[in-house]
């Protein structure tokens, strides 16, 4: 279980999303969709609204703190 770095609460929600790449036409239709080798893992604290995500792209990871 992850702990929130802001307030120390252990009630942190974790969501894992697979990222899709594509583009949207003028009519709002997704023309091209391709699954990329990228996973976005987001952590969200219900106690103090702290949020951050870790992005893993093809073996290397990137931390983004909000």
PDB file of N, CA and C in Angstrom:
ATOM      1  N   UNK A   1       0.850  -1.205   0.000  1.00  0.00           N
ATOM      2  CA  UNK A   1       0.000   0.000   0.000  1.00  0.00           C
ATOM      3  C   UNK A   1       0.877   1.243   0.000  1.00  0.00           C
ATOM      4  N   UNK A   2       0.574   2.133  -0.898  1.00  0.00           N
ATOM      5  CA  UNK A   2       1.323   3.386  -0.984  1.00  0.00           C
ATOM      6  C   UNK A   2       0.803   4.369   0.060  1.00  0.00           C
ATOM      7  N   UNK A   3       1.705   5.213   0.534  1.00  0.00           N
ATOM      8  CA  UNK A   3       1.298   6.278   1.444  1.00  0.00           C
ATOM      9  C   UNK A   3       1.416   7.614   0.731  1.00  0.00           C
ATOM     10  N   UNK A   4       0.530   8.517   1.095  1.00  0.00           N
ATOM     11  CA  UNK A   4       0.553   9.839   0.483  1.00  0.00           C
ATOM     12  C   UNK A   4       1.755  10.623   1.001  1.00  0.00           C
ATOM     13  N   UNK A   5       2.592  11.154   0.107  1.00  0.00           N
ATOM     14  CA  UNK A   5       3.749  11.935   0.547  1.00  0.00           C
ATOM     15  C   UNK A   5       3.371  13.292   1.137  1.00  0.00           C
ATOM     16  N   UNK A   6       2.157  13.759   0.871  1.00  0.00           N
ATOM     17  CA  UNK A   6       1.721  15.057   1.391  1.00  0.00           C
ATOM     18  C   UNK A   6       1.232  14.948   2.832  1.00  0.00           C
ATOM     19  N   UNK A   7       0.260  14.050   3.079  1.00  0.00           N
ATOM     20  CA  UNK A   7      -0.367  13.999   4.401  1.00  0.00           C
ATOM     21  C   UNK A   7      -0.128  12.685   5.135  1.00  0.00           C
ATOM     22  N   UNK A   8       0.491  11.698   4.470  1.00  0.00           N
ATOM     23  CA  UNK A   8       0.805  10.441   5.126  1.00  0.00           C
ATOM     24  C   UNK A   8      -0.333   9.436   5.195  1.00  0.00           C
ATOM     25  N   UNK A   9      -1.469   9.773   4.600  1.00  0.00           N
ATOM     26  CA  UNK A   9      -2.607   8.852   4.616  1.00  0.00           C
ATOM     27  C   UNK A   9      -2.312   7.637   3.747  1.00  0.00           C
ATOM     28  N   UNK A  10      -2.876   6.506   4.142  1.00  0.00           N
ATOM     29  CA  UNK A  10      -2.626   5.292   3.372  1.00  0.00           C
ATOM     30  C   UNK A  10      -3.770   4.977   2.415  1.00  0.00           C
ATOM     31  N   UNK A  11      -4.808   5.813   2.436  1.00  0.00           N
ATOM     32  CA  UNK A  11      -5.944   5.590   1.542  1.00  0.00           C
ATOM     33  C   UNK A  11      -5.665   6.255   0.201  1.00  0.00           C
ATOM     34  N   UNK A  12      -4.899   5.558  -0.611  1.00  0.00           N
ATOM     35  CA  UNK A  12      -4.569   6.107  -1.922  1.00  0.00           C
ATOM     36  C   UNK A  12      -5.107   5.181  -2.990  1.00  0.00           C
ATOM     37  N   UNK A  13      -5.848   5.752  -3.926  1.00  0.00           N
ATOM     38  CA  UNK A  13      -6.392   4.963  -5.021  1.00  0.00           C
ATOM     39  C   UNK A  13      -5.371   4.885  -6.143  1.00  0.00           C
ATOM     40  N   UNK A  14      -5.253   3.710  -6.724  1.00  0.00           N
ATOM     41  CA  UNK A  14      -4.298   3.501  -7.805  1.00  0.00           C
ATOM     42  C   UNK A  14      -5.073   3.079  -9.044  1.00  0.00           C
ATOM     43  N   UNK A  15      -4.826   3.770 -10.138  1.00  0.00           N
ATOM     44  CA  UNK A  15      -5.456   3.360 -11.387  1.00  0.00           C
ATOM     45  C   UNK A  15      -4.384   3.155 -12.442  1.00  0.00           C
ATOM     46  N   UNK A  16      -4.528   2.079 -13.194  1.00  0.00           N
ATOM     47  CA  UNK A  16      -3.557   1.753 -14.229  1.00  0.00           C
ATOM     48  C   UNK A  16      -4.251   1.875 -15.575  1.00  0.00           C
ATOM     49  N   UNK A  17      -3.701   2.691 -16.444  1.00  0.00           N
ATOM     50  CA  UNK A  17      -4.296   2.915 -17.750  1.00  0.00           C
ATOM     51  C   UNK A  17      -3.302   2.603 -18.849  1.00  0.00           C
ATOM     52  N   UNK A  18      -3.769   1.914 -19.866  1.00  0.00           N
ATOM     53  CA  UNK A  18      -2.945   1.712 -21.044  1.00  0.00           C
ATOM     54  C   UNK A  18      -3.199   2.882 -21.985  1.00  0.00           C
ATOM     55  N   UNK A  19      -2.140   3.454 -22.492  1.00  0.00           N
ATOM     56  CA  UNK A  19      -2.265   4.653 -23.314  1.00  0.00           C
ATOM     57  C   UNK A  19      -2.452   4.265 -24.776  1.00  0.00           C
ATOM     58  N   UNK A  20      -3.404   4.919 -25.405  1.00  0.00           N
ATOM     59  CA  UNK A  20      -3.647   4.696 -26.828  1.00  0.00           C
ATOM     60  C   UNK A  20      -3.301   5.969 -27.584  1.00  0.00           C
ATOM     61  N   UNK A  21      -2.690   5.792 -28.741  1.00  0.00           N
ATOM     62  CA  UNK A  21      -2.382   6.945 -29.568  1.00  0.00           C
ATOM     63  C   UNK A  21      -3.338   6.958 -30.748  1.00  0.00           C
ATOM     64  N   UNK A  22      -3.724   8.145 -31.169  1.00  0.00           N
ATOM     65  CA  UNK A  22      -4.606   8.261 -32.316  1.00  0.00           C
ATOM     66  C   UNK A  22      -4.831   9.729 -32.598  1.00  0.00           C
ATOM     67  N   UNK A  23      -5.594  10.006 -33.605  1.00  0.00           N
ATOM     68  CA  UNK A  23      -5.941  11.388 -33.862  1.00  0.00           C
ATOM     69  C   UNK A  23      -7.422  11.464 -34.184  1.00  0.00           C
ATOM     70  N   UNK A  24      -8.003  12.622 -33.950  1.00  0.00           N
ATOM     71  CA  UNK A  24      -9.440  12.797 -34.127  1.00  0.00           C
ATOM     72  C   UNK A  24      -9.680  13.698 -35.336  1.00  0.00           C
ATOM     73  N   UNK A  25     -10.596  13.289 -36.199  1.00  0.00           N
ATOM     74  CA  UNK A  25     -10.889  14.059 -37.403  1.00  0.00           C
ATOM     75  C   UNK A  25     -11.726  15.283 -37.053  1.00  0.00           C
ATOM     76  N   UNK A  26     -12.043  16.074 -38.061  1.00  0.00           N
ATOM     77  CA  UNK A  26     -12.845  17.285 -37.868  1.00  0.00           C
ATOM     78  C   UNK A  26     -14.248  16.967 -37.360  1.00  0.00           C
ATOM     79  N   UNK A  27     -14.701  15.743 -37.600  1.00  0.00           N
ATOM     80  CA  UNK A  27     -16.052  15.371 -37.186  1.00  0.00           C
ATOM     81  C   UNK A  27     -16.068  14.694 -35.822  1.00  0.00           C
ATOM     82  N   UNK A  28     -14.924  14.667 -35.163  1.00  0.00           N
ATOM     83  CA  UNK A  28     -14.871  14.081 -33.834  1.00  0.00           C
ATOM     84  C   UNK A  28     -14.782  12.571 -33.831  1.00  0.00           C
ATOM     85  N   UNK A  29     -14.370  12.003 -34.954  1.00  0.00           N
ATOM     86  CA  UNK A  29     -14.260  10.553 -35.055  1.00  0.00           C
ATOM     87  C   UNK A  29     -12.795  10.156 -34.934  1.00  0.00           C
ATOM     88  N   UNK A  30     -12.539   9.149 -34.100  1.00  0.00           N
ATOM     89  CA  UNK A  30     -11.166   8.678 -33.945  1.00  0.00           C
ATOM     90  C   UNK A  30     -10.784   7.872 -35.180  1.00  0.00           C
ATOM     91  N   UNK A  31      -9.871   8.414 -35.968  1.00  0.00           N
ATOM     92  CA  UNK A  31      -9.503   7.803 -37.241  1.00  0.00           C
ATOM     93  C   UNK A  31      -8.509   6.667 -37.083  1.00  0.00           C
ATOM     94  N   UNK A  32      -7.552   6.872 -36.220  1.00  0.00           N
ATOM     95  CA  UNK A  32      -6.467   5.909 -36.124  1.00  0.00           C
ATOM     96  C   UNK A  32      -6.196   5.667 -34.651  1.00  0.00           C
ATOM     97  N   UNK A  33      -6.212   4.419 -34.247  1.00  0.00           N
ATOM     98  CA  UNK A  33      -5.947   4.121 -32.845  1.00  0.00           C
ATOM     99  C   UNK A  33      -4.925   3.007 -32.768  1.00  0.00           C
ATOM    100  N   UNK A  34      -3.891   3.243 -32.003  1.00  0.00           N
ATOM    101  CA  UNK A  34      -2.819   2.265 -31.918  1.00  0.00           C
ATOM    102  C   UNK A  34      -2.362   2.159 -30.476  1.00  0.00           C
ATOM    103  N   UNK A  35      -2.289   0.941 -29.976  1.00  0.00           N
ATOM    104  CA  UNK A  35      -1.835   0.733 -28.607  1.00  0.00           C
ATOM    105  C   UNK A  35      -0.326   0.885 -28.583  1.00  0.00           C
ATOM    106  N   UNK A  36       0.153   1.717 -27.683  1.00  0.00           N
ATOM    107  CA  UNK A  36       1.588   1.922 -27.572  1.00  0.00           C
ATOM    108  C   UNK A  36       2.106   1.216 -26.330  1.00  0.00           C
ATOM    109  N   UNK A  37       3.393   1.007 -26.296  1.00  0.00           N
ATOM    110  CA  UNK A  37       4.015   0.303 -25.177  1.00  0.00           C
ATOM    111  C   UNK A  37       4.216   1.290 -24.036  1.00  0.00           C
ATOM    112  N   UNK A  38       3.123   1.734 -23.475  1.00  0.00           N
ATOM    113  CA  UNK A  38       3.188   2.780 -22.462  1.00  0.00           C
ATOM    114  C   UNK A  38       2.066   2.563 -21.458  1.00  0.00           C
ATOM    115  N   UNK A  39       2.383   2.653 -20.194  1.00  0.00           N
ATOM    116  CA  UNK A  39       1.379   2.485 -19.149  1.00  0.00           C
ATOM    117  C   UNK A  39       1.454   3.676 -18.208  1.00  0.00           C
ATOM    118  N   UNK A  40       0.307   4.222 -17.876  1.00  0.00           N
ATOM    119  CA  UNK A  40       0.245   5.351 -16.953  1.00  0.00           C
ATOM    120  C   UNK A  40      -0.372   4.854 -15.650  1.00  0.00           C
ATOM    121  N   UNK A  41       0.377   4.990 -14.568  1.00  0.00           N
ATOM    122  CA  UNK A  41      -0.124   4.572 -13.261  1.00  0.00           C
ATOM    123  C   UNK A  41      -0.351   5.832 -12.425  1.00  0.00           C
ATOM    124  N   UNK A  42      -1.584   6.057 -12.034  1.00  0.00           N
ATOM    125  CA  UNK A  42      -1.917   7.271 -11.300  1.00  0.00           C
ATOM    126  C   UNK A  42      -2.262   6.941  -9.850  1.00  0.00           C
ATOM    127  N   UNK A  43      -1.762   7.772  -8.935  1.00  0.00           N
ATOM    128  CA  UNK A  43      -2.060   7.624  -7.512  1.00  0.00           C
ATOM    129  C   UNK A  43      -2.829   8.859  -7.064  1.00  0.00           C
ATOM    130  N   UNK A  44      -3.915   8.629  -6.347  1.00  0.00           N
ATOM    131  CA  UNK A  44      -4.764   9.735  -5.937  1.00  0.00           C
ATOM    132  C   UNK A  44      -5.113   9.597  -4.458  1.00  0.00           C
ATOM    133  N   UNK A  45      -4.923  10.666  -3.691  1.00  0.00           N
ATOM    134  CA  UNK A  45      -5.220  10.632  -2.259  1.00  0.00           C
ATOM    135  C   UNK A  45      -6.586  11.263  -1.995  1.00  0.00           C
ATOM    136  N   UNK A  46      -7.451  10.521  -1.289  1.00  0.00           N
ATOM    137  CA  UNK A  46      -8.782  11.047  -0.974  1.00  0.00           C
ATOM    138  C   UNK A  46      -8.746  12.052   0.170  1.00  0.00           C
ATOM    139  N   UNK A  47      -7.689  12.001   0.965  1.00  0.00           N
ATOM    140  CA  UNK A  47      -7.610  12.847   2.153  1.00  0.00           C
ATOM    141  C   UNK A  47      -7.250  14.293   1.826  1.00  0.00           C
ATOM    142  N   UNK A  48      -6.227  14.490   0.972  1.00  0.00           N
ATOM    143  CA  UNK A  48      -5.771  15.862   0.728  1.00  0.00           C
ATOM    144  C   UNK A  48      -5.720  16.229  -0.755  1.00  0.00           C
ATOM    145  N   UNK A  49      -6.307  15.391  -1.618  1.00  0.00           N
ATOM    146  CA  UNK A  49      -6.363  15.652  -3.064  1.00  0.00           C
ATOM    147  C   UNK A  49      -5.002  15.687  -3.737  1.00  0.00           C
ATOM    148  N   UNK A  50      -3.982  15.092  -3.100  1.00  0.00           N
ATOM    149  CA  UNK A  50      -2.666  15.001  -3.733  1.00  0.00           C
ATOM    150  C   UNK A  50      -2.747  13.954  -4.834  1.00  0.00           C
ATOM    151  N   UNK A  51      -2.101  14.237  -5.953  1.00  0.00           N
ATOM    152  CA  UNK A  51      -2.147  13.300  -7.063  1.00  0.00           C
ATOM    153  C   UNK A  51      -0.815  13.286  -7.795  1.00  0.00           C
ATOM    154  N   UNK A  52      -0.356  12.109  -8.157  1.00  0.00           N
ATOM    155  CA  UNK A  52       0.812  12.030  -9.028  1.00  0.00           C
ATOM    156  C   UNK A  52       0.725  10.770  -9.859  1.00  0.00           C
ATOM    157  N   UNK A  53       1.510  10.738 -10.902  1.00  0.00           N
ATOM    158  CA  UNK A  53       1.467   9.582 -11.783  1.00  0.00           C
ATOM    159  C   UNK A  53       2.869   9.171 -12.173  1.00  0.00           C
ATOM    160  N   UNK A  54       3.008   7.911 -12.472  1.00  0.00           N
ATOM    161  CA  UNK A  54       4.267   7.372 -12.958  1.00  0.00           C
ATOM    162  C   UNK A  54       3.999   6.822 -14.344  1.00  0.00           C
ATOM    163  N   UNK A  55       4.866   7.177 -15.267  1.00  0.00           N
ATOM    164  CA  UNK A  55       4.675   6.755 -16.638  1.00  0.00           C
ATOM    165  C   UNK A  55       5.812   5.833 -17.029  1.00  0.00           C
ATOM    166  N   UNK A  56       5.465   4.677 -17.529  1.00  0.00           N
ATOM    167  CA  UNK A  56       6.472   3.711 -17.941  1.00  0.00           C
ATOM    168  C   UNK A  56       6.392   3.561 -19.453  1.00  0.00           C
ATOM    169  N   UNK A  57       7.452   3.945 -20.141  1.00  0.00           N
ATOM    170  CA  UNK A  57       7.456   3.867 -21.595  1.00  0.00           C
ATOM    171  C   UNK A  57       8.636   3.026 -22.050  1.00  0.00           C
ATOM    172  N   UNK A  58       8.341   1.850 -22.593  1.00  0.00           N
ATOM    173  CA  UNK A  58       9.359   0.986 -23.173  1.00  0.00           C
ATOM    174  C   UNK A  58      10.583   0.810 -22.289  1.00  0.00           C
ATOM    175  N   UNK A  59      10.359   0.487 -21.022  1.00  0.00           N
ATOM    176  CA  UNK A  59      11.469   0.133 -20.158  1.00  0.00           C
ATOM    177  C   UNK A  59      12.030   1.254 -19.307  1.00  0.00           C
ATOM    178  N   UNK A  60      11.754   2.512 -19.648  1.00  0.00           N
ATOM    179  CA  UNK A  60      12.233   3.587 -18.777  1.00  0.00           C
ATOM    180  C   UNK A  60      11.034   4.285 -18.169  1.00  0.00           C
ATOM    181  N   UNK A  61      11.212   4.858 -16.975  1.00  0.00           N
ATOM    182  CA  UNK A  61      10.074   5.457 -16.300  1.00  0.00           C
ATOM    183  C   UNK A  61      10.268   6.957 -16.106  1.00  0.00           C
ATOM    184  N   UNK A  62       9.170   7.633 -16.034  1.00  0.00           N
ATOM    185  CA  UNK A  62       9.139   9.091 -15.966  1.00  0.00           C
ATOM    186  C   UNK A  62       8.173   9.473 -14.855  1.00  0.00           C
ATOM    187  N   UNK A  63       8.643  10.257 -13.908  1.00  0.00           N
ATOM    188  CA  UNK A  63       7.785  10.669 -12.795  1.00  0.00           C
ATOM    189  C   UNK A  63       7.245  12.067 -13.039  1.00  0.00           C
ATOM    190  N   UNK A  64       5.953  12.211 -12.862  1.00  0.00           N
ATOM    191  CA  UNK A  64       5.328  13.525 -13.006  1.00  0.00           C
ATOM    192  C   UNK A  64       4.567  13.821 -11.723  1.00  0.00           C
ATOM    193  N   UNK A  65       4.948  14.878 -11.053  1.00  0.00           N
ATOM    194  CA  UNK A  65       4.265  15.235  -9.813  1.00  0.00           C
ATOM    195  C   UNK A  65       3.469  16.509 -10.034  1.00  0.00           C
ATOM    196  N   UNK A  66       2.233  16.473  -9.579  1.00  0.00           N
ATOM    197  CA  UNK A  66       1.328  17.598  -9.814  1.00  0.00           C
ATOM    198  C   UNK A  66       1.242  18.451  -8.557  1.00  0.00           C
TER     199      UNK A  66
END
